[in-house]
Structures are given as structure tokens and as C-alpha cells.
mmCIF file of C-alpha atoms in Angstrom:
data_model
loop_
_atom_site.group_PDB
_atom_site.id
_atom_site.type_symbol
_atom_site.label_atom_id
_atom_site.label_comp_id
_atom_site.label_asym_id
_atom_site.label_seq_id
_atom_site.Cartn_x
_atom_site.Cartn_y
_atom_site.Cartn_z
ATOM 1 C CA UNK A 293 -18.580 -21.515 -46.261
ATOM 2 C CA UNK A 294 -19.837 -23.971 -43.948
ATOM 3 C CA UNK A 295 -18.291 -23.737 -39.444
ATOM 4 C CA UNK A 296 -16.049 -26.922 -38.496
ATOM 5 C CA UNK A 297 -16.527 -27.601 -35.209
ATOM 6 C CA UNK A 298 -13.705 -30.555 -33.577
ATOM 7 C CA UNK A 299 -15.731 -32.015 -30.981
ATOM 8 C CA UNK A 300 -13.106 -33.557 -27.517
ATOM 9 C CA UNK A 301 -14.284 -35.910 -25.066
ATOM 10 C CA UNK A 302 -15.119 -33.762 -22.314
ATOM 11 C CA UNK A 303 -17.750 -31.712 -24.712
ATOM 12 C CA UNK A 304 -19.641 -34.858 -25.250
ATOM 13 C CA UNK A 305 -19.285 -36.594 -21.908
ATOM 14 C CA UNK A 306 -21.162 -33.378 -20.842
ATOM 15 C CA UNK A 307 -23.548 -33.311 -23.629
ATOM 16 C CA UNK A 308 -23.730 -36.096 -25.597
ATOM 17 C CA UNK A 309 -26.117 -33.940 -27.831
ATOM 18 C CA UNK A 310 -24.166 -31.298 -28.796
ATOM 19 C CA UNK A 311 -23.165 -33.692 -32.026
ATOM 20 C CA UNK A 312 -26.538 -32.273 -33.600
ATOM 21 C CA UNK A 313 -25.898 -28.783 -31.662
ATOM 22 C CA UNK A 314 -24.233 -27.017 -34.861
ATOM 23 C CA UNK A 315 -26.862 -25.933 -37.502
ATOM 24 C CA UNK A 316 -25.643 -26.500 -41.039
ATOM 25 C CA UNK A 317 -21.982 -26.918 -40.130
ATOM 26 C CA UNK A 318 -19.353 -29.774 -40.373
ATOM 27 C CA UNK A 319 -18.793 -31.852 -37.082
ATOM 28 C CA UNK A 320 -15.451 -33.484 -36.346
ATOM 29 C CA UNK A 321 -15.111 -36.485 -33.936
ATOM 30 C CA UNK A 322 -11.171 -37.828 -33.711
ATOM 31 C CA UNK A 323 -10.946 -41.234 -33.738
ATOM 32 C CA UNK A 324 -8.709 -40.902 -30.384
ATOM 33 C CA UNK A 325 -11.957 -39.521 -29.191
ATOM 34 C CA UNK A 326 -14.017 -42.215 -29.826
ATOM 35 C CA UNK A 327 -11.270 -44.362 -28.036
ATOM 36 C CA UNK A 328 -11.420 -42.301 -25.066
ATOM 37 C CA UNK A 329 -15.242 -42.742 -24.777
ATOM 38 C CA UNK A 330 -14.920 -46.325 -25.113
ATOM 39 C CA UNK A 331 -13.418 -46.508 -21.843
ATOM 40 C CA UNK A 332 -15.509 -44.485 -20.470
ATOM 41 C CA UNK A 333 -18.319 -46.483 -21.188
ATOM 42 C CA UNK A 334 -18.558 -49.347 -18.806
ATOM 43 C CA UNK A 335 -19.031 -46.842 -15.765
ATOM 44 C CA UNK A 336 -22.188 -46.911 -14.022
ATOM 45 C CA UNK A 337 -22.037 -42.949 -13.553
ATOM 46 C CA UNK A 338 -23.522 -40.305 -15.467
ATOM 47 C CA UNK A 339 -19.742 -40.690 -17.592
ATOM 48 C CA UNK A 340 -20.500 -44.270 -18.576
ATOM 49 C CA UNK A 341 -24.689 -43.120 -19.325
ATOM 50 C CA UNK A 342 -23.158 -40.142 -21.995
ATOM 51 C CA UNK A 343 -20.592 -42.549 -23.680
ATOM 52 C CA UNK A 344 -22.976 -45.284 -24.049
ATOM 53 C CA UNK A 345 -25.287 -42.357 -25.679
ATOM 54 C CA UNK A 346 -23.012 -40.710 -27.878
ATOM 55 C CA UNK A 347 -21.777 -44.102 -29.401
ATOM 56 C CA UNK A 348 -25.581 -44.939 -29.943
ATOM 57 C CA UNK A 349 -25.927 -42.253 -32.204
ATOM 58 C CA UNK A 350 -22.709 -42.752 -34.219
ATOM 59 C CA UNK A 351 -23.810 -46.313 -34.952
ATOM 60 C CA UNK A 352 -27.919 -44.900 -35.799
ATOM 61 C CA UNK A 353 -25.437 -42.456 -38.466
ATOM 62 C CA UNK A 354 -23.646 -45.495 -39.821
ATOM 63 C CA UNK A 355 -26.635 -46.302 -41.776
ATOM 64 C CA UNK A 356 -26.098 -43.384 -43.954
ATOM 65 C CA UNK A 357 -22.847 -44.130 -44.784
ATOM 66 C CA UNK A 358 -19.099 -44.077 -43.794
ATOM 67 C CA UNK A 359 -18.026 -42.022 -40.981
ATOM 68 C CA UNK A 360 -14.600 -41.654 -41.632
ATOM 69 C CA UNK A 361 -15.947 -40.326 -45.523
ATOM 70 C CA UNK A 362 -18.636 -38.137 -43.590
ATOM 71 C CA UNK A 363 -22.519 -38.534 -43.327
ATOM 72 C CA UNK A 364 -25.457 -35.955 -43.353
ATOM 73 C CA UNK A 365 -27.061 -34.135 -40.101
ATOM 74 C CA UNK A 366 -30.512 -33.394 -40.069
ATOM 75 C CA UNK A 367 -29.738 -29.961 -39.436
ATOM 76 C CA UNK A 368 -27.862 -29.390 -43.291
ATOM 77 C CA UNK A 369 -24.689 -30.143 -41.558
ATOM 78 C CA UNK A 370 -22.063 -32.838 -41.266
ATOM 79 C CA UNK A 371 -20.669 -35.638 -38.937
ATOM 80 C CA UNK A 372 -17.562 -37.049 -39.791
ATOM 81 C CA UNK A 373 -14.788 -39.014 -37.775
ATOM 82 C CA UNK A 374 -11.572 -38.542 -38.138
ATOM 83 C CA UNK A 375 -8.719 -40.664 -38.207
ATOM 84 C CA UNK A 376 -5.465 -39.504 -36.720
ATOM 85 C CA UNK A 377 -2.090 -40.488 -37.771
ATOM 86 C CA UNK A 378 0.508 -40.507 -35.592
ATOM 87 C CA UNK A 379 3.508 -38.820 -36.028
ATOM 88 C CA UNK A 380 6.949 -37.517 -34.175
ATOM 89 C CA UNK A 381 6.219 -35.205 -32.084
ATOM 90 C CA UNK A 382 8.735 -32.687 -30.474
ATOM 91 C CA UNK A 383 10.479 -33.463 -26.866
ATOM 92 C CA UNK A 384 8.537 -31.513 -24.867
ATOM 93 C CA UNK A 385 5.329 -32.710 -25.522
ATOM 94 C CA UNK A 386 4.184 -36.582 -23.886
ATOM 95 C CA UNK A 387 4.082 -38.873 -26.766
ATOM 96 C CA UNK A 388 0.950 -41.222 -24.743
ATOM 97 C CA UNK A 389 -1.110 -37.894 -24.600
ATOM 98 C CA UNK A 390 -3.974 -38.373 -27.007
ATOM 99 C CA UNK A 391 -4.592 -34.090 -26.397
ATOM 100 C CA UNK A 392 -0.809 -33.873 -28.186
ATOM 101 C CA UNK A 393 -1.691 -35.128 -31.884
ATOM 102 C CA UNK A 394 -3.133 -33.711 -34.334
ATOM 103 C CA UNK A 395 -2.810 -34.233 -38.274
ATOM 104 C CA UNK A 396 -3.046 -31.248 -40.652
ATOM 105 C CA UNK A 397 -3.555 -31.209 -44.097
ATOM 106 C CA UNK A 398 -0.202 -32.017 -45.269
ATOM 107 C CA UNK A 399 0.281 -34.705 -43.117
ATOM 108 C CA UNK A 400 2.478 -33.430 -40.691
ATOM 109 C CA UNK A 401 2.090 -33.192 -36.815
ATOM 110 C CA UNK A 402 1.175 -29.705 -35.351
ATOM 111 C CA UNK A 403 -0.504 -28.742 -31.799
ATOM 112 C CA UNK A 404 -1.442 -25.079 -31.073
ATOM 113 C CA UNK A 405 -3.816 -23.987 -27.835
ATOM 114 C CA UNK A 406 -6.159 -21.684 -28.264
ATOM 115 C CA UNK A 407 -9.533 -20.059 -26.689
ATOM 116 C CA UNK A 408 -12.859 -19.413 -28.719
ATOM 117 C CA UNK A 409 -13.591 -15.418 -28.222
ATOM 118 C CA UNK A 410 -17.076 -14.876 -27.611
ATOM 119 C CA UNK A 411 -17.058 -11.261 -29.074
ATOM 120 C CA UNK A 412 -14.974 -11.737 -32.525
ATOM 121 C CA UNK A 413 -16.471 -15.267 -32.579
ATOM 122 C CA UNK A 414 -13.043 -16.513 -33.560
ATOM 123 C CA UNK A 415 -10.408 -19.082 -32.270
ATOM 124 C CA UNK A 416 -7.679 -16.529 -30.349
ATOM 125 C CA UNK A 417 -3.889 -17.264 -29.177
ATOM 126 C CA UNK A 418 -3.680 -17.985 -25.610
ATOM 127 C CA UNK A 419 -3.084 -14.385 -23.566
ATOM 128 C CA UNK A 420 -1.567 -16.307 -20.541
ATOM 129 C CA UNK A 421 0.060 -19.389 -22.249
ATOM 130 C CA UNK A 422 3.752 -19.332 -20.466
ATOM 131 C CA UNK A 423 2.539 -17.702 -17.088
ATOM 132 C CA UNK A 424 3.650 -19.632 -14.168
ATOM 133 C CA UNK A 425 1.619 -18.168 -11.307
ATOM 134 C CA UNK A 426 3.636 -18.341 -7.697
ATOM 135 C CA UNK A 427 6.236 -19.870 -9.398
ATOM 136 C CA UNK A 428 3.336 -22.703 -10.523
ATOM 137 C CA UNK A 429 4.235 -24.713 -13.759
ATOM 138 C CA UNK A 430 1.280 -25.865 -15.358
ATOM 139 C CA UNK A 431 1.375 -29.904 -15.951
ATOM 140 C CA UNK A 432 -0.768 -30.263 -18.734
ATOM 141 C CA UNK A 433 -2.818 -28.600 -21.277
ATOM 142 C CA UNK A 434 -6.228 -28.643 -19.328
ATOM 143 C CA UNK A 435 -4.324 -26.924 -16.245
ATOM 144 C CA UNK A 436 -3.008 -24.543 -19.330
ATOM 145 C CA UNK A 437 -6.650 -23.433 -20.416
ATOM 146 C CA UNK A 438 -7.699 -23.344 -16.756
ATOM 147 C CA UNK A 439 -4.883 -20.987 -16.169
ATOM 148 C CA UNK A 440 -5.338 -18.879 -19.060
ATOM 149 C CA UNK A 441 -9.588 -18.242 -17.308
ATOM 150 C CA UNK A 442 -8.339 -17.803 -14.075
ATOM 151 C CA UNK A 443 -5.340 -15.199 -15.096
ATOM 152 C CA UNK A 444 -7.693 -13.321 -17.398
ATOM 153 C CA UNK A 445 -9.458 -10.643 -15.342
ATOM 154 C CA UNK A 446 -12.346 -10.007 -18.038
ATOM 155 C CA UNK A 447 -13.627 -13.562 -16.868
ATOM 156 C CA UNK A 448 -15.440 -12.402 -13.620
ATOM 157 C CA UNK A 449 -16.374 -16.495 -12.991
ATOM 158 C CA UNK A 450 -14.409 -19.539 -13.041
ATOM 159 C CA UNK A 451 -15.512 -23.251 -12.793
ATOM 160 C CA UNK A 452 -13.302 -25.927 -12.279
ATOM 161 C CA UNK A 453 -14.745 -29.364 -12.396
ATOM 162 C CA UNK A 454 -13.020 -32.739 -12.197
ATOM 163 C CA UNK A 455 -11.389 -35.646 -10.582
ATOM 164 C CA UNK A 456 -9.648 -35.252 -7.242
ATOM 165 C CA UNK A 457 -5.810 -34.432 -7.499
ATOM 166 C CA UNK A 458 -6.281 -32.846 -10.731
ATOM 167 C CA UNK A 459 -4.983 -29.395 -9.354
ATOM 168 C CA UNK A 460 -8.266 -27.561 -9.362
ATOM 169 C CA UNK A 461 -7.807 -26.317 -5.921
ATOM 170 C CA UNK A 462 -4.185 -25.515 -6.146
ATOM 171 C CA UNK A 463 -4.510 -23.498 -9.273
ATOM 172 C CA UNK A 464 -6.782 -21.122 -7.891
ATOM 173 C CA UNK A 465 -5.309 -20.437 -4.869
ATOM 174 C CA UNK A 466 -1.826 -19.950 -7.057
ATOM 175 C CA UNK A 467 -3.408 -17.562 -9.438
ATOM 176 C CA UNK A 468 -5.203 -15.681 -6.195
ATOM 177 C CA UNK A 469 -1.773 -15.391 -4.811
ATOM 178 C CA UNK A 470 -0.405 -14.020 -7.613
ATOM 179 C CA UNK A 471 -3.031 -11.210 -8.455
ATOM 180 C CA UNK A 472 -3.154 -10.278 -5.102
ATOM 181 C CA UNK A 473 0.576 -10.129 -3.977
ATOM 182 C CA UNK A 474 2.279 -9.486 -6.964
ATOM 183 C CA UNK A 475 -0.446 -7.687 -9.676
ATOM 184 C CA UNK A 476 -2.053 -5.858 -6.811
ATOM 185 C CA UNK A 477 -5.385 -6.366 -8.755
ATOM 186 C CA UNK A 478 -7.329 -7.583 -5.948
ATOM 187 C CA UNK A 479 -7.619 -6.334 -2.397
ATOM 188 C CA UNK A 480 -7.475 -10.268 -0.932
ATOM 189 C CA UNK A 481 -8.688 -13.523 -1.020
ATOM 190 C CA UNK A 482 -12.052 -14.971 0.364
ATOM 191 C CA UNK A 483 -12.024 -18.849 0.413
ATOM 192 C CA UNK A 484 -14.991 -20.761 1.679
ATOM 193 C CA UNK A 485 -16.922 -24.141 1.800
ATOM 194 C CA UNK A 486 -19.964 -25.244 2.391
ATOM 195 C CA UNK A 487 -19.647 -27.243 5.801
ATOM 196 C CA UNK A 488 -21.743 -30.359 5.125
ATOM 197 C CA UNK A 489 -21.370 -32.899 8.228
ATOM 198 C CA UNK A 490 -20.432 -36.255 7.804
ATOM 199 C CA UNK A 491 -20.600 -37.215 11.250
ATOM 200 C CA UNK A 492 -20.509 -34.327 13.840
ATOM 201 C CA UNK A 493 -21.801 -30.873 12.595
ATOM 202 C CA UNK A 494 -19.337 -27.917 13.212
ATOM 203 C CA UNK A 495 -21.729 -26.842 16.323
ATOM 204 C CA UNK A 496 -20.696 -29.689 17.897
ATOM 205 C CA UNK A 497 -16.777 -28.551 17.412
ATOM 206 C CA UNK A 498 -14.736 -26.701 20.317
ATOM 207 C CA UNK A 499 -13.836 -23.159 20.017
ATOM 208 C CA UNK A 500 -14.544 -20.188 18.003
ATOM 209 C CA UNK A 501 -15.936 -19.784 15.015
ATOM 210 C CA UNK A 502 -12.511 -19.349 13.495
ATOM 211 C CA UNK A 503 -11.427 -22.531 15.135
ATOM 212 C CA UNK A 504 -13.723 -24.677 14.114
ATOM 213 C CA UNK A 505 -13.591 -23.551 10.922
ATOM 214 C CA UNK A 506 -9.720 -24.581 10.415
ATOM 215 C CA UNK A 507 -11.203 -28.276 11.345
ATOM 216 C CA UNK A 508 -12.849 -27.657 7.850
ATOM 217 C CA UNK A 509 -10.176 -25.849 5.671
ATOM 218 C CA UNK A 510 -7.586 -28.632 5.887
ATOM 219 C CA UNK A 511 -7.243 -29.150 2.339
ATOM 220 C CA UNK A 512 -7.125 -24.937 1.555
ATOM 221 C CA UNK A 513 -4.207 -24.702 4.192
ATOM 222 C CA UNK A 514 -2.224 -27.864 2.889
ATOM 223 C CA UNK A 515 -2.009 -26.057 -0.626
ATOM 224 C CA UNK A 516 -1.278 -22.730 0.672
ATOM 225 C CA UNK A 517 1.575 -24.056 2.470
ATOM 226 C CA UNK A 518 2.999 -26.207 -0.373
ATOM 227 C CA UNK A 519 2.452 -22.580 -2.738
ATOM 228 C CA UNK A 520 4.318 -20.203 0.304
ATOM 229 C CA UNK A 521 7.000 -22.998 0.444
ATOM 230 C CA UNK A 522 6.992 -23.367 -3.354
ATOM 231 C CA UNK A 523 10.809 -23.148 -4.562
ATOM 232 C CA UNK A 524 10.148 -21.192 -7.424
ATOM 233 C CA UNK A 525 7.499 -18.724 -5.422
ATOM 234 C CA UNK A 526 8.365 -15.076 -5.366
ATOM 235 C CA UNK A 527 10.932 -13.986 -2.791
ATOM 236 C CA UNK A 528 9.471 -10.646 -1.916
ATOM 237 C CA UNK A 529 6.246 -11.879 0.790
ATOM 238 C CA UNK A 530 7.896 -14.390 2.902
ATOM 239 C CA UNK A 531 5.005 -15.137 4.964
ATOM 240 C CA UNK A 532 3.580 -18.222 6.952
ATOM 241 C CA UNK A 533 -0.014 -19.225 6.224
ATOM 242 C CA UNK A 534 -1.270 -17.839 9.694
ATOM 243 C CA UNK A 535 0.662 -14.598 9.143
ATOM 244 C CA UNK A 536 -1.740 -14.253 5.780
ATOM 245 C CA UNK A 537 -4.625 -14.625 8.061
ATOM 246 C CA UNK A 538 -3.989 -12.775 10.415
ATOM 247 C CA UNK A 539 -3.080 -9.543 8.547
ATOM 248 C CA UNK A 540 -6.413 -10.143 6.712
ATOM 249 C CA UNK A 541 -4.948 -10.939 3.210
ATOM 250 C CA UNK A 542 -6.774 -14.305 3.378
ATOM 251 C CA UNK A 543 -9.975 -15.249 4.861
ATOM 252 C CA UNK A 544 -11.638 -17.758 5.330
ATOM 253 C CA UNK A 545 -15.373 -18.936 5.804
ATOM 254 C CA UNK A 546 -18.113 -20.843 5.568
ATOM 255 C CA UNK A 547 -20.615 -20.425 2.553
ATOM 256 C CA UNK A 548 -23.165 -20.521 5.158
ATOM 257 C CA UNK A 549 -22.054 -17.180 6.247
ATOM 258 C CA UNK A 550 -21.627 -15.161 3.111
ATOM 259 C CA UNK A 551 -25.377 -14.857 2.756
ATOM 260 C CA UNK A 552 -26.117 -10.882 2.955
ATOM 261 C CA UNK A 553 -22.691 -9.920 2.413
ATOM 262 C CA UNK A 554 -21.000 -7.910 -0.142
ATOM 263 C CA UNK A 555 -17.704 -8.604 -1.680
ATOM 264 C CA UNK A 556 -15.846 -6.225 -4.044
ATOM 265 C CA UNK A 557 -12.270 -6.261 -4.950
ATOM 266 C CA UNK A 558 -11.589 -9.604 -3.716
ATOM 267 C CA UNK A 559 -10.416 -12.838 -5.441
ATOM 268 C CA UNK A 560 -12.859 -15.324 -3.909
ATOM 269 C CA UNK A 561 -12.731 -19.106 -3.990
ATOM 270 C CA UNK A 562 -15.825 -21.480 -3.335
ATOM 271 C CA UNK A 563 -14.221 -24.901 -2.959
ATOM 272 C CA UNK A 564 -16.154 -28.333 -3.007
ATOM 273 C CA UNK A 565 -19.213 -26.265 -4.625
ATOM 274 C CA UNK A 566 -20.283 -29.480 -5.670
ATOM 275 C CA UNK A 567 -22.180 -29.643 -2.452
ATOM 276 C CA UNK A 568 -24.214 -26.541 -3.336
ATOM 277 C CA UNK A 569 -27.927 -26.362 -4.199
ATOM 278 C CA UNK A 570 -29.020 -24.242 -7.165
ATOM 279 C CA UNK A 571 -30.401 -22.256 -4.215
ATOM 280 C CA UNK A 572 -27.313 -21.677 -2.539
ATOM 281 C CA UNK A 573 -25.079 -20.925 -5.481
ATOM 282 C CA UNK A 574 -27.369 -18.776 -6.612
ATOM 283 C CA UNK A 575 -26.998 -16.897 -3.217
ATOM 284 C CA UNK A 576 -23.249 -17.145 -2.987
ATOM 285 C CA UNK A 577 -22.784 -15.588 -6.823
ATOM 286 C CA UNK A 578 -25.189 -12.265 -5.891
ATOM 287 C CA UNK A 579 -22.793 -11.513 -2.910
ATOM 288 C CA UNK A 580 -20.278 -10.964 -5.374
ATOM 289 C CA UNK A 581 -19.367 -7.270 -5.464
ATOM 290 C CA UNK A 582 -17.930 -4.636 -7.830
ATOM 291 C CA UNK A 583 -14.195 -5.413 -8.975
ATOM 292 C CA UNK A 584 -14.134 -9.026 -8.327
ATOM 293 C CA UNK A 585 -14.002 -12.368 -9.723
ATOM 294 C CA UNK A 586 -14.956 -15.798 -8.428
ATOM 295 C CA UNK A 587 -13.760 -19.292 -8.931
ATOM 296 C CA UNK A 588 -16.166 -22.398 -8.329
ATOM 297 C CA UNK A 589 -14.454 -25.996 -7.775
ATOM 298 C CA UNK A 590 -15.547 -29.422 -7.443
ATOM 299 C CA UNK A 591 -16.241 -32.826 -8.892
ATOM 300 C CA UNK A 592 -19.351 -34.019 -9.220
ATOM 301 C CA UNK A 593 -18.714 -37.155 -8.769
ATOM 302 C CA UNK A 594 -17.761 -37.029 -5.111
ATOM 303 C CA UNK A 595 -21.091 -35.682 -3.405
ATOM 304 C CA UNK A 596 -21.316 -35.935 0.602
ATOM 305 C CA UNK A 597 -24.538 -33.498 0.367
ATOM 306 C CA UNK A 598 -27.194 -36.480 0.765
ATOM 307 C CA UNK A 599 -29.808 -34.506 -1.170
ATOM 308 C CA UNK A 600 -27.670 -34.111 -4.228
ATOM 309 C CA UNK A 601 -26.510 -36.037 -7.326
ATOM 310 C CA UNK A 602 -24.416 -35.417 -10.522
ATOM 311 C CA UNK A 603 -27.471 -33.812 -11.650
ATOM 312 C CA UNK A 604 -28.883 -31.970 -9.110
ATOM 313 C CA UNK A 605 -25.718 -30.196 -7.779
ATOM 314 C CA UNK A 606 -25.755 -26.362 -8.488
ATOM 315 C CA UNK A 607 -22.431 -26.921 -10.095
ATOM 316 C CA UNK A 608 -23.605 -28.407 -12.518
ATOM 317 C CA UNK A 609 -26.689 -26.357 -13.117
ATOM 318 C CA UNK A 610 -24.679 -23.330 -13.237
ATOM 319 C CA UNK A 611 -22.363 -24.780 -15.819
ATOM 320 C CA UNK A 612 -25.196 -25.223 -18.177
ATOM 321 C CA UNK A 613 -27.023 -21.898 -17.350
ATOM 322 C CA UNK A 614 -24.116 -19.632 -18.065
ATOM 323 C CA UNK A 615 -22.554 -21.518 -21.306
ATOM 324 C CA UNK A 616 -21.814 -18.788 -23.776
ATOM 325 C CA UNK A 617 -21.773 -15.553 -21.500
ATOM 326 C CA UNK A 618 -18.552 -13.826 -21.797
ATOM 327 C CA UNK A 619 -17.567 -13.416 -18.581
ATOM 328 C CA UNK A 620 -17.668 -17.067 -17.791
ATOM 329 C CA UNK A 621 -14.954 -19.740 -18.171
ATOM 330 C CA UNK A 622 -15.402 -23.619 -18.006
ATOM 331 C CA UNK A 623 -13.149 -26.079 -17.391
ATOM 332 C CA UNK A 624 -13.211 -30.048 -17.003
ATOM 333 C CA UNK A 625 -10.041 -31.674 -15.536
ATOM 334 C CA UNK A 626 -9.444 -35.377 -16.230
ATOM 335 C CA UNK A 627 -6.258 -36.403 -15.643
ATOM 336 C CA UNK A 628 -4.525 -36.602 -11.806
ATOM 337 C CA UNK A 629 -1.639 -34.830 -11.336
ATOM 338 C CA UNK A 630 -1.136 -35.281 -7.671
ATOM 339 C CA UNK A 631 0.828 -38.062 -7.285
ATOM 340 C CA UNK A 632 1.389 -41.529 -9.591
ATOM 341 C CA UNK A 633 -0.203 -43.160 -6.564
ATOM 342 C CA UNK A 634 -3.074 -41.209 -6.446
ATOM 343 C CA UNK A 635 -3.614 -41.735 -10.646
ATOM 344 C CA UNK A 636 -3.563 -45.364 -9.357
ATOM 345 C CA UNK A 637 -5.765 -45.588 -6.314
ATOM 346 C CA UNK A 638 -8.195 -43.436 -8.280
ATOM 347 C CA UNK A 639 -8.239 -46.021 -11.487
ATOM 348 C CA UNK A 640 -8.126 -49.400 -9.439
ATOM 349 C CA UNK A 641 -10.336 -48.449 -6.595
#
């Protein structure tokens, strides 16, 4: 009995290849796929370049026959697209969310979430599907799955990659808060950056260290605030921000600084890794100690490093190096959740 493999967007905007990736099994493309890549198609990123590449290849398959009726792989397999009908959903899920519909065998309209397993090779129930860390409701099913790696504590590294105001940020420091506050799993939480100038340098900064440093963590401190002043965050550690730093519970630092360190028991956060070398990520991820787990964040498409591209970032390099290792989870945000303004700005400008 031949593997089905249902292929979404974000697999093929990262690798427009993986179509011919599955030996001897049947691939599925939605046809609300195919719509999504369309759009994606006219950008001069490295988006637009997969989109344009992927629908090359479905029209070099046309000459075999009908894609909707299914056409042969060189590999023994499959490629077929399917089309969706659209049907009533329930309430609760958004109607104009191509993620919500799906179309079953007999016609109806389900949606379930769930996870491959790496080690029973088999699609598995979400462990952490109605958490709400801090009192943080997830919007949407990618910040579901993200949740669901970040909550799990046999995923020792998490990588978050997407547009800005998709929550990246925000859901790892939640899910740090919560595992260190409330599950006691880890001792605290480590957040750092990699402190790439655009303009002055942070040697040319007043003050200590620390100082100049909070110059740099603007964004971390913004979301920790909104989480502490969350109205659905747990009563019991009514704290400010600078009370969490200065008891030690939360550090912060540069990723400069981490080099010849070790790190166990601690939740640590590298945010705007997108401005890493391979070099450098390579170096942050060894400092990680015994007991500890580590989430990555950053968008690829918003690069102030001047010696790095989509390509080039170690983000991205680690992404590809560690598919398939069990204690790694991947995931690509794509819709903006910050604010309808932001959605806006982000598609008009």
C-alpha cells in the first residue's frame, strides 16, 4: 500500500522539490494550494523564485495527463491535485481560511491537527492542542503547531520563521514563562540577539553593559510586559519586568557573549537569528547545556546583517540541516496577527 503525502504551501515555498521527494508514493497538491502559490508568484524574493518553480513543474506534468485524475512520478509514485469543495463549516472556525477546509471521502467537511511522529512514523493527536500558555490563546492553527513544539519538552530546538507580527516572539517568551513559573521545568530564561549596528555600534552606547543592552532588547521587553499584564496571566507571580531581571529569572544578552558558556536547565531564546552566520549558530547551539531547550526566531526576509541573504543566513541553513531529527521542530508563520494595520502595511508596502 502505497504513502499519501498532502503537500501545503509553506512545504513547497521552502522546497519546491520536495514534489519528487517521496519515492513510490502518492503526492497531493490542494487546489487552494496552488491558489496560494499563485500569489505568491509575482514577488521578486526567494517566495516568488519557488512559486514560479513549483508551477513550472506542474505544467512539464500536464503533458502526461490530467492532474486533477493524477499523473506518474519518475520515482513509481504519483502527483495529483486536488480539488476542494467547499462546505459549512462549524462557528468557530474562519470560513476565508483556506488551512480550515478539507473534503473527505464522503463529501463532508472535517479539519483535525495533527503532528507526524518521527519514531512510530505515524500522524499523532496534538499533546498540547487547548494549552493556553500565560493565559496566551493561540490565533490560528500555525501558532497551534508552534505551540504544541515549544510546550513539548522532548523537542530540545525550536525554529520559528516568518513574517513580522506573526507572534513568533511572543509565543516563546509565553511558553518560557509558563515552564518556568508555573511547570518549574526550567531553572530561567536566557534571551539574546545578535547586536548588528545599523548606525552606531553598541560600543558607542552610554553605560554598562546591561544598559546598553536594554537599547537592544526593546522588542523582548514590550512582549514581556504585554504577557505580565496579560488579563488572563496567572495570578500567583505578580511581578514587573525589571523585578524578573533583577532576581535573575530572566536574562538577557548578547549572542556575542554566549560564546564559551554553558547553559543547562534554562529555556533560552535567540531572537532575530536571522542575522546569524552558519558560524555563529553553530556556536550559539554547542553552548547549550544538559536539561535545556532552545528556540530560534526570525524571518528571513528582513536581513540587516549586510553579509547575509535568504540563503546564506544560518537560519536557514540550520532548518535544512536538522529536517527529520527528533528533537527538532519547524515552523513557518504566514499570516500577521499583530494588528489589522500591520496585515495592511505589510501587504501594501
Amino acid at each position: 500500500m502505497p504513502k499519501t503525502f498532502l503537500l501545503d504551501t509553506n512545504v513547497l515555498i521552502h522546497d519546491p522539490d520536495s514534489i519528487f521527494h517521496f519515492e513510490g508514493a502518492k503526492v497531493i497538491i490542494p487546489m487552494t494550494v496552488v491558489e496560494e502559490l499563485d500569489n505568491f508568484k509575482k514577488s521578486n524574493d526567494s517566495r516568488g523564485r519557488n512559486a514560479r518553480t513549483v508551477s513550472r513543474y506542474l505544467d512539464e506534468l500536464r503533458v502526461h495527463g490530467k492532474l486533477s485524475d493524477g499523473v506518474p512520478l519518475e520515482h513509481g509514485g504519483q502527483l495529483r491535485v486536488e480539488i476542494l469543495l467547499r462546505a459549512e463549516l462549524p462557528p468557530q472556525f474562519r470560513k476565508n481560511s483556506k488551512d480550515n477546509i478539507l473534503k473527505s471521502e464522503d463529501g463532508k467537511s472535517q479539519s483535525a491537527l495533527a503532528r507526524y511522529d518521527a519514531k512510530s512514523k505515524m500522524l499523532v493527536a496534538l499533546a498540547h492542542g487547548n494549552i493556553k500558555p500565560w493565559g496566551l490563546k493561540p490565533l490560528n492553527t500555525e501558532q497551534k503547531f508552534a505551540l504544541e513544539l515549544l510546550m513539548s519538552p522532548e523537542v530540545e530546538m525550536v525554529s520559528l520563521v516568518g513574517v513580522p507580527g506573526s507572534g513568533k516572539t511572543l509565543l516563546a517568551l509565553a511558553c518560557a514563562l509558563e515552564q518556568i513559573f508555573e511547570e518549574k521545568r526550567y531553572r530561567r530564561m536566557l534571551v539574546a540577539r545578535p547586536v548588528i549596528p545599523v548606525g552606531r555600534d553598541i560600543g558607542y552606547l552610554p553605560g554598562s553593559k546591561e544598559e546598553k543592552l536594554t537599547s537592544w532588547m526593546g522588542a523582548i521587553y514590550d512582549n514581556l510586559e504585554f504577557l505580565l499584564d496579560h488579563p488572563e496571566s496567572p495570578g500567583d507571580t505578580d511581578h514587573s519586568v525589571d523585578e524578573l531581571f533583577e532576581s535573575g529569572q530572566i536574562v538577557v544578552e548578547a549572542v556575542a557573549y554566549l560564546r564559551g558558556r554553558s547553559l543547562p536547565n534554562q529555556f533560552i531564546v535567540i531572537d532575530d537569528a536571522q542575522n546569524l552566520t552558519p558560524h555563529e549558530i553553530k556556536t550559539v547551539i554547542s553552548r547549550v547545556g544538559q536539561g535545556s531547550k532552545i528556540v530560534l526566531t526570525g524571518d528571513p526576509y528582513q536581513i540587516d546583517n549586510p553579509y547575509l541573504d535568504a540563503a546564506s543566513t544560518g537560519l536557514s541553513n540550520l532548518v535544512d540541516k536538522f529536517k527529520g531529527q527528533s528533537v527538532y521542530g519547524h515552523m513557518t508563520f504566514s499570516k500577521i496577527e499583530r494588528s489589522t494595520l500591520a496585515a495592511l502595511a505589510s501587504e501594501l508596502l
